[in-house]
PDB file of C-alpha atoms in Angstrom:
ATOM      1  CA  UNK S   1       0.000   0.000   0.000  1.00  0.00           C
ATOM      2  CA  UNK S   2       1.493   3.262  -0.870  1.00  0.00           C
ATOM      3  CA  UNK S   3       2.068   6.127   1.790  1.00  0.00           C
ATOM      4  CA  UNK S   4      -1.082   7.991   3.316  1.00  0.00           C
ATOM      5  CA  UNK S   5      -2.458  11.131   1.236  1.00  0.00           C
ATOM      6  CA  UNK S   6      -1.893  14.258   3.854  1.00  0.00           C
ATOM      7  CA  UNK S   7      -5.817  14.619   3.534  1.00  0.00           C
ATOM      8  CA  UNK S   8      -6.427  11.054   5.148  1.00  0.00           C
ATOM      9  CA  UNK S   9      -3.790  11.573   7.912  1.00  0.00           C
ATOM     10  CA  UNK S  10      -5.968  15.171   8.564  1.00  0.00           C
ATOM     11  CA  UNK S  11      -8.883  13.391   9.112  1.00  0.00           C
ATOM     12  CA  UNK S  12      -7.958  10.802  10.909  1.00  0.00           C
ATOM     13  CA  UNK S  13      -6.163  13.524  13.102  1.00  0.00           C
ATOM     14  CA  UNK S  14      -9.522  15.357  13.476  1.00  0.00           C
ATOM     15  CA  UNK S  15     -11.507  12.423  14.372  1.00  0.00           C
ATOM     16  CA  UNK S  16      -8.715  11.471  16.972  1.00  0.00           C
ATOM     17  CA  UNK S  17      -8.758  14.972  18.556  1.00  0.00           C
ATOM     18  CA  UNK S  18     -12.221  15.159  18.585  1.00  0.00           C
ATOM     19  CA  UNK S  19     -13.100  11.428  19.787  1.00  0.00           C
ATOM     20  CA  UNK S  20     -10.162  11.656  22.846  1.00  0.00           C
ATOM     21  CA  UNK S  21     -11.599  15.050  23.832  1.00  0.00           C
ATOM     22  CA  UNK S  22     -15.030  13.417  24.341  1.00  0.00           C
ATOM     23  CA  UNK S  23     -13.934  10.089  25.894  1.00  0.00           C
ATOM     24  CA  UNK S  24     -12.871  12.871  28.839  1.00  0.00           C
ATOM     25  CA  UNK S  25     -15.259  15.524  28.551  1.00  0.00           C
ATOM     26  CA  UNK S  26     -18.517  14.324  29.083  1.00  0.00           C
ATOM     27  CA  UNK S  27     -20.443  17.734  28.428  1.00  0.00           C
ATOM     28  CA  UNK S  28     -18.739  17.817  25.057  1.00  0.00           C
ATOM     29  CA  UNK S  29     -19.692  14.614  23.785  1.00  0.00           C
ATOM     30  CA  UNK S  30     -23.483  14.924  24.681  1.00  0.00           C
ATOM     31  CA  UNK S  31     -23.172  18.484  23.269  1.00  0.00           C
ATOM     32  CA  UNK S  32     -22.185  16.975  19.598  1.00  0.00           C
ATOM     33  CA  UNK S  33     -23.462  13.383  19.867  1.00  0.00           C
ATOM     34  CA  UNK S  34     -26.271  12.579  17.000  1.00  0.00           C
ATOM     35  CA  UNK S  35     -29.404  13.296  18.915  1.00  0.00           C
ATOM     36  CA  UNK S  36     -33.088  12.670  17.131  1.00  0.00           C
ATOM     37  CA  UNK S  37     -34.531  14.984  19.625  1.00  0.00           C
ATOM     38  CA  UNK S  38     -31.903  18.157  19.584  1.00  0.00           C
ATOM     39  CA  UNK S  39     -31.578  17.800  16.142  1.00  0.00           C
ATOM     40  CA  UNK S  40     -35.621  18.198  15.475  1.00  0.00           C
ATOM     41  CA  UNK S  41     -35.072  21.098  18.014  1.00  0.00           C
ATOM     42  CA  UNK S  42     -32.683  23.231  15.114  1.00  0.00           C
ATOM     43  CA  UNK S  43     -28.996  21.801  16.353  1.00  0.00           C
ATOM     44  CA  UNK S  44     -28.439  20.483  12.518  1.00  0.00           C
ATOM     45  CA  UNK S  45     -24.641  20.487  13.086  1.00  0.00           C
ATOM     46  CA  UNK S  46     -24.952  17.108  15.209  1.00  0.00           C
ATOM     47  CA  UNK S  47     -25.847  15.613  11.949  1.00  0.00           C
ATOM     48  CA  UNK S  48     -22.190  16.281  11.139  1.00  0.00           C
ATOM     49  CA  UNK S  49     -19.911  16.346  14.271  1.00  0.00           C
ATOM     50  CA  UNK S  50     -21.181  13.090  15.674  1.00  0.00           C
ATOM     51  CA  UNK S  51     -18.843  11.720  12.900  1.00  0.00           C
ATOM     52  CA  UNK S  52     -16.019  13.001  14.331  1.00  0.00           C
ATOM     53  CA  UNK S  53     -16.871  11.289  18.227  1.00  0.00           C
ATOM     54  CA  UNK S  54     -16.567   7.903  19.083  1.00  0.00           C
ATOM     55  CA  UNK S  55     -17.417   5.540  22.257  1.00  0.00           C
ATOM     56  CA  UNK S  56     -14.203   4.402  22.843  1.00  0.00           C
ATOM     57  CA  UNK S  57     -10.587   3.947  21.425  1.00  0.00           C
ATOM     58  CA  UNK S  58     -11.342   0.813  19.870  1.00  0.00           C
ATOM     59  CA  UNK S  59     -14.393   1.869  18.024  1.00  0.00           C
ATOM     60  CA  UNK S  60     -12.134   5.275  17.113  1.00  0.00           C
ATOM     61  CA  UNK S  61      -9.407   2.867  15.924  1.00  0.00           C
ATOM     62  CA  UNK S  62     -11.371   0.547  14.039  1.00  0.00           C
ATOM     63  CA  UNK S  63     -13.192   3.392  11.720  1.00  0.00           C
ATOM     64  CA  UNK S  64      -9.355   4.935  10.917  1.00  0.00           C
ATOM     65  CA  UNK S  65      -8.300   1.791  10.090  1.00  0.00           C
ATOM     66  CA  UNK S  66     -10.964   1.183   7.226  1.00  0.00           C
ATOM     67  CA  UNK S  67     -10.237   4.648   6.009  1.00  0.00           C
ATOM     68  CA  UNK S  68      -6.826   3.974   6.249  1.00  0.00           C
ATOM     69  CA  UNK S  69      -7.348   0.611   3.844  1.00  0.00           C
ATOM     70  CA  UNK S  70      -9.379   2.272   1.577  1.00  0.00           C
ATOM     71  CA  UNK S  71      -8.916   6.100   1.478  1.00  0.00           C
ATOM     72  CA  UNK S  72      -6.223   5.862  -1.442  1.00  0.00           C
ATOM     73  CA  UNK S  73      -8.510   3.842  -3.874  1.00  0.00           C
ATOM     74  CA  UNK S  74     -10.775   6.380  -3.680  1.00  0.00           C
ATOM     75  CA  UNK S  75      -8.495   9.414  -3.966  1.00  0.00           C
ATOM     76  CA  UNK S  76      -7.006   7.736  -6.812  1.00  0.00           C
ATOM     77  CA  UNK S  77     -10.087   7.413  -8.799  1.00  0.00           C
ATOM     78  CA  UNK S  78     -11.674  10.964  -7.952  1.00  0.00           C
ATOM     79  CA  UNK S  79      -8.719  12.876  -7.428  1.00  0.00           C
ATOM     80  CA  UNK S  80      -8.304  14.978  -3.556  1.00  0.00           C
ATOM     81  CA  UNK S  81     -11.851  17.187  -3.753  1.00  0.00           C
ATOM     82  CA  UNK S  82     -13.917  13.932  -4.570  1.00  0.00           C
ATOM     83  CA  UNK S  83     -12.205  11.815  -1.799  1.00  0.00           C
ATOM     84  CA  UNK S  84     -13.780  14.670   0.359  1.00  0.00           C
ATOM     85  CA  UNK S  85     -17.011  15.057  -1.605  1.00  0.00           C
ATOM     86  CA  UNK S  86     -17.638  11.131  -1.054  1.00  0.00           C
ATOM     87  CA  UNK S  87     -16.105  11.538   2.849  1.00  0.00           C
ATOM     88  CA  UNK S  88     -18.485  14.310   3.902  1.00  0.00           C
ATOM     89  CA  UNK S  89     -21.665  13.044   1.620  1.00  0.00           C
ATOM     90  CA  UNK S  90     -21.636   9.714   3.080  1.00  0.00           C
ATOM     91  CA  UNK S  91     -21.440  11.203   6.807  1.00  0.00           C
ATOM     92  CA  UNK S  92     -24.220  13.739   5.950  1.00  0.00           C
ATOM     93  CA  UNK S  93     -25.804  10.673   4.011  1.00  0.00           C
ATOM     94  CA  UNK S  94     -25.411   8.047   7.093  1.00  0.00           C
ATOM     95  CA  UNK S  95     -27.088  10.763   9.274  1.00  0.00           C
ATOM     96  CA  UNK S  96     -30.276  11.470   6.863  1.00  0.00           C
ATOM     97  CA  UNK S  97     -30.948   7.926   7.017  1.00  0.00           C
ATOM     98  CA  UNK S  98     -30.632   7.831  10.730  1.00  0.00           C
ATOM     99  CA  UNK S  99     -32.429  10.750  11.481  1.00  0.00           C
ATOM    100  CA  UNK S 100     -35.081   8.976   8.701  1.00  0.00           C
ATOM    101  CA  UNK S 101     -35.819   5.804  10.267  1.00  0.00           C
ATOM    102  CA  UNK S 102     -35.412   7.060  13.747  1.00  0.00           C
ATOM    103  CA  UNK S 103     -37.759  10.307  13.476  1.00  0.00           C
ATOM    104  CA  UNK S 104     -39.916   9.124  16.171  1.00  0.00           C
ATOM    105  CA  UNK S 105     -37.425   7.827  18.617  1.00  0.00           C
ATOM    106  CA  UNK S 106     -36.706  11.631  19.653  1.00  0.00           C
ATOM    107  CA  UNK S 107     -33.830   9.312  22.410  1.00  0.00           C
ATOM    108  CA  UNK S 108     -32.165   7.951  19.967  1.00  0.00           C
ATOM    109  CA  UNK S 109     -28.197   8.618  19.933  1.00  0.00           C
ATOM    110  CA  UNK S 110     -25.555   7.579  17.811  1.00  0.00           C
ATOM    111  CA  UNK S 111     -21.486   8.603  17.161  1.00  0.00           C
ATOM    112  CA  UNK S 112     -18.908   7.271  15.036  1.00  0.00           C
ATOM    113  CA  UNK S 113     -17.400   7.821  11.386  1.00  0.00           C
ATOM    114  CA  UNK S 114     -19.150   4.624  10.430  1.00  0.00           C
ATOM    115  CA  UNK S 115     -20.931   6.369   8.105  1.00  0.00           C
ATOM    116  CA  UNK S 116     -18.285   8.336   6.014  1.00  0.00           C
ATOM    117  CA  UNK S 117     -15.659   5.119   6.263  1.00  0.00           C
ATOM    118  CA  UNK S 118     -18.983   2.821   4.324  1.00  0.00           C
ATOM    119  CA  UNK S 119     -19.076   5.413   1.542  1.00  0.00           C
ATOM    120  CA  UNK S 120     -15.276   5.411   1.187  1.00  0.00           C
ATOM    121  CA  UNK S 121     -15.467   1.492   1.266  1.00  0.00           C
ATOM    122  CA  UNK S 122     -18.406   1.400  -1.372  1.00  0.00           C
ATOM    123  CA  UNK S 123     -16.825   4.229  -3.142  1.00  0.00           C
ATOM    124  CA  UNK S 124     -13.790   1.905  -3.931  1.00  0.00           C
ATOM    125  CA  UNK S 125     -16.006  -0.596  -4.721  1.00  0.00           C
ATOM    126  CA  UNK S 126     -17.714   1.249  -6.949  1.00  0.00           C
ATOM    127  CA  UNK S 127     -14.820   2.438  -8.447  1.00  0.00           C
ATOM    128  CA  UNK S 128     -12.873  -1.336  -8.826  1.00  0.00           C
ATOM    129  CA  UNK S 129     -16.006  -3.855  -8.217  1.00  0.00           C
ATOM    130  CA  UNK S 130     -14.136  -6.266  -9.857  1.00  0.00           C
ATOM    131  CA  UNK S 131     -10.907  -6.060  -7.419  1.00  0.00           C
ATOM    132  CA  UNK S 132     -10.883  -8.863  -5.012  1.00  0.00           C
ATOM    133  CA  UNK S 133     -10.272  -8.258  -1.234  1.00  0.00           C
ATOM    134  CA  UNK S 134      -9.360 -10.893   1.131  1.00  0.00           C
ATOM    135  CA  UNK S 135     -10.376 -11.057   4.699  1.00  0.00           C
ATOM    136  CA  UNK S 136      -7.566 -10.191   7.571  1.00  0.00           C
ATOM    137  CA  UNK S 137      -5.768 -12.593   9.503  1.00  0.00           C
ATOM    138  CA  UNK S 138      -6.933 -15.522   6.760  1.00  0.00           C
ATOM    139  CA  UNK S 139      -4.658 -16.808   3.782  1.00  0.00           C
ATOM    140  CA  UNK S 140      -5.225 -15.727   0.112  1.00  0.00           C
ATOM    141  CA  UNK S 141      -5.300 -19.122  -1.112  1.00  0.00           C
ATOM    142  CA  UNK S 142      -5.851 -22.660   0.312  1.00  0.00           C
ATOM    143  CA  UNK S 143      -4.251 -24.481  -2.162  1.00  0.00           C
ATOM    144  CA  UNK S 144      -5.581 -23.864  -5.540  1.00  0.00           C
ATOM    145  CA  UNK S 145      -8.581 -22.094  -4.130  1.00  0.00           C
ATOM    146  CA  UNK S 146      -8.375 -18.058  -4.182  1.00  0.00           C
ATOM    147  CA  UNK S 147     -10.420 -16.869  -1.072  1.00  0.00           C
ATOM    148  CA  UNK S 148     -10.650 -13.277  -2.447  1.00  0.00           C
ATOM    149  CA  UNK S 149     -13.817 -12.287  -2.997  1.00  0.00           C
ATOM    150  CA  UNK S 150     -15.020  -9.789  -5.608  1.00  0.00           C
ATOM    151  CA  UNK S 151     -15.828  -6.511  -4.655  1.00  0.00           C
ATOM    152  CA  UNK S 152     -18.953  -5.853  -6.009  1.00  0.00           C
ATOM    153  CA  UNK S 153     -19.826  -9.526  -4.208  1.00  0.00           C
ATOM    154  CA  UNK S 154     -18.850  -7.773  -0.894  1.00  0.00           C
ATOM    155  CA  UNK S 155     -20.592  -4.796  -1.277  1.00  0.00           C
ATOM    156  CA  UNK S 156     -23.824  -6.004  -2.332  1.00  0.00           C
ATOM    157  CA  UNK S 157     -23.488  -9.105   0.473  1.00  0.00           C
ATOM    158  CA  UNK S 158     -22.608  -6.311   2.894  1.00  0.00           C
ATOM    159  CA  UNK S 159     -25.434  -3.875   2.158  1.00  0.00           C
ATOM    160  CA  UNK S 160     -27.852  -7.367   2.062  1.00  0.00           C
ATOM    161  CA  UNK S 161     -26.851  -8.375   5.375  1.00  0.00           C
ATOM    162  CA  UNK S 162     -27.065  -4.190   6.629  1.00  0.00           C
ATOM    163  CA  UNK S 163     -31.054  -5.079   5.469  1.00  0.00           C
ATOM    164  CA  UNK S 164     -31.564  -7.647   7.855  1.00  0.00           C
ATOM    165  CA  UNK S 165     -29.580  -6.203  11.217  1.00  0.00           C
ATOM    166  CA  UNK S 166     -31.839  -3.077  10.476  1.00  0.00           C
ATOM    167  CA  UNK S 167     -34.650  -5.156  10.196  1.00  0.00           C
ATOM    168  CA  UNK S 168     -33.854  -7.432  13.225  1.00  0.00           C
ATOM    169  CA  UNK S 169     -32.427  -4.501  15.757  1.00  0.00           C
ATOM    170  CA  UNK S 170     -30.810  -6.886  17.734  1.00  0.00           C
ATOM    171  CA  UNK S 171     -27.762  -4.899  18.316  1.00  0.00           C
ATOM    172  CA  UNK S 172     -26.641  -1.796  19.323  1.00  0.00           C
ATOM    173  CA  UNK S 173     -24.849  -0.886  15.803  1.00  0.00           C
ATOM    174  CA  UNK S 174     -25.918   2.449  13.881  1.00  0.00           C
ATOM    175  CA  UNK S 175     -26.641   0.047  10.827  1.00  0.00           C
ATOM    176  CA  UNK S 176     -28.746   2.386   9.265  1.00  0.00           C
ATOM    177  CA  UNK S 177     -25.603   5.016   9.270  1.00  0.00           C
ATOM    178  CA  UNK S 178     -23.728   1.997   7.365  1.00  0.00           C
ATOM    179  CA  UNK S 179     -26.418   1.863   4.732  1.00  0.00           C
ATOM    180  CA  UNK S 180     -26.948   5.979   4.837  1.00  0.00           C
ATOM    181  CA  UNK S 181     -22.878   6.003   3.982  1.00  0.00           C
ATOM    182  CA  UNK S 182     -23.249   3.240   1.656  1.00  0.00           C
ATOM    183  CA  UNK S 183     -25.731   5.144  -0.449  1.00  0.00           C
ATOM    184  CA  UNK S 184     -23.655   8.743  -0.250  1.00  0.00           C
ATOM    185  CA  UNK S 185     -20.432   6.679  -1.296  1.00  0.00           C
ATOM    186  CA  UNK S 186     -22.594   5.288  -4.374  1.00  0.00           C
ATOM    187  CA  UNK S 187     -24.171   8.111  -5.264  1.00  0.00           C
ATOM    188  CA  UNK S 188     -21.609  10.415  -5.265  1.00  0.00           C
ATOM    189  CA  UNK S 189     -19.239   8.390  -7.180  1.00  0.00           C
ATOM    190  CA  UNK S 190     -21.553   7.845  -9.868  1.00  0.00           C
ATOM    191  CA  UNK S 191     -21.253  11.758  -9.910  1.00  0.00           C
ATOM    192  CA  UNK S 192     -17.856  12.553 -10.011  1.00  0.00           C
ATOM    193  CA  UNK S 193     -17.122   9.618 -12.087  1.00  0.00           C
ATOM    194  CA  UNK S 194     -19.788   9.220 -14.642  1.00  0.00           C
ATOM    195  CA  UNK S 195     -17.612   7.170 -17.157  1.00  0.00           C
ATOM    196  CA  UNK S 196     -18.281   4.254 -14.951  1.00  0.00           C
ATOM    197  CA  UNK S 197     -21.985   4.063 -15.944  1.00  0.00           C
ATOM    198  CA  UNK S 198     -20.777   3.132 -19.200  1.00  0.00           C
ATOM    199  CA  UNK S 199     -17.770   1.271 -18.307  1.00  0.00           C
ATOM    200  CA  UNK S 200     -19.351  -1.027 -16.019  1.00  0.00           C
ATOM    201  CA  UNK S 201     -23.031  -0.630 -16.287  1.00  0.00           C
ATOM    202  CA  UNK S 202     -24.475  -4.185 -15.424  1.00  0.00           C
ATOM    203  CA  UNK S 203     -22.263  -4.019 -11.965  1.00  0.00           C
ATOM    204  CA  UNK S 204     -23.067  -0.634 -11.307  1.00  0.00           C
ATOM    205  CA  UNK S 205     -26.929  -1.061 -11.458  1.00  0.00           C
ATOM    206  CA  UNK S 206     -26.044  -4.647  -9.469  1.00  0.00           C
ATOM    207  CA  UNK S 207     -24.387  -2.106  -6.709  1.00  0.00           C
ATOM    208  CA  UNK S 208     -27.703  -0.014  -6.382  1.00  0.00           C
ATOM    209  CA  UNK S 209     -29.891  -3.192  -6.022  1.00  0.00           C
ATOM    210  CA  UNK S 210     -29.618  -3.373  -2.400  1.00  0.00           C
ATOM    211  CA  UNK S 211     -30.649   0.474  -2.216  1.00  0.00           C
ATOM    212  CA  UNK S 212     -33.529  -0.018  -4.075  1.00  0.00           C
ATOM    213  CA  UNK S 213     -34.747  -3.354  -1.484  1.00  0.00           C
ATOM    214  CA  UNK S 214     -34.593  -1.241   1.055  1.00  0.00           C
ATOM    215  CA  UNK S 215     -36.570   1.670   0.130  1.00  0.00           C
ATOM    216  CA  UNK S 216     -39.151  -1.014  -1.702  1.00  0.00           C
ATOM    217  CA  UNK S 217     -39.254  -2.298   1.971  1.00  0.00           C
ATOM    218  CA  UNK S 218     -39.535   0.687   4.142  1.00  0.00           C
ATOM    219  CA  UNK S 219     -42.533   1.513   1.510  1.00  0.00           C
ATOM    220  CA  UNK S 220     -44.136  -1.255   1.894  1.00  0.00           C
ATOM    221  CA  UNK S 221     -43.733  -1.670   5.875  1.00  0.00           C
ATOM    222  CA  UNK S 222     -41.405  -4.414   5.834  1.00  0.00           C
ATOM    223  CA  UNK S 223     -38.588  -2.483   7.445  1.00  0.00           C
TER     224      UNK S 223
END
């Protein structure tokens, strides 16, 4: 992996500033935490510091480390501004859809650069769907048998499986941030690189198949 753009190291400098400050200022953290109830009340900036705050140093570290293995793909395909344009959409994006399917739950609360790191993930995706990525700590082959799996295959099994935890709410994970992100990191993209509509059209509109499920379900009240 080549060195770390200086815009990557920035943010993950911000979100480590911001995150250790509230781990030790309580006040601080429940002043910028994503907050149905405040943010109804006019305090729209929530929508985009709570992506800069985390619960704890592990949840900090392991939302730099995605955007430390994807980050470059993504600045290499859309160039400094569009690294940012995807970074900042998919937060915004991940917060819409929280604020969305949580309208009525004026209690519920939610931190973390989830969000933004899902977009840069299905931003690289979108950008090389037919990469392969292998999981960590497992071999790339067994044999003659390449465990890599396609991206596009990832993305889509990801975003299938984000579906039914929303669905289920058996956990205590902003899922519907992940999917929020998902869709910024798509859509925006698509935007600042058209060409790929053309290039790779049938895995493209494969890409946006989960998006459409789960608007088909929240319309139909199976969400």
């Amino acid at each position: 992996m080549s060195n770390l753009n200086s815009i990557t190291i920035i943010l993950i400098a911000v979100n480590a500033i911001f995150s250790f400050k509230g781990f030790n200022d309580f006040a601080f953290f429940e002043k910028y935490k994503f907050n149905v109830g405040a943010i109804q009340r006019g305090e729209k900036y929530r929508m985009l510091s709570s992506g800069f705050l985390h619960t704890t140093p592990t949840h900090l570290f392991m939302n730099m480390f995605g955007l430390f293995l994807f980050a470059n793909q993504v600045i290499d395909g859309v160039g400094q501004i569009g690294f940012l344009v995807v970074y900042f959409g998919s937060l915004l994006a991940g917060s819409l859809l929280s604020l969305y399917f949580n309208k009525n739950d004026y209690n519920y609360t939610a931190v973390g650069a989830s969000g933004a790191v899902t977009g840069v993930l299905y931003s690289a995706i979108v950008l090389g769907p037919e990469l392969k990525y292998y999981f960590l700590f497992l071999p790339a082959r067994i044999g003659s048998v390449d465990l890599g799996i396609k991206g596009y295959l990832l993305g889509i099994g990801y975003m299938m499986y984000t579906i039914y935890a929303m669905k289920k709410k058996s956990d205590n994970i902003g899922h519907d941030a992940h999917f929020g992100g998902a869709i910024g990191g798509y859509v925006f993209t698509l935007m600042l690189a058209s060409g790929l509509l053309t290039k790779n059209l049938t895995v493209t509109l494969l890409l946006a198949l989960p998006i459409v499920i789960l608007f088909v379900m929240k319309k139909t009240g199976k969400l």
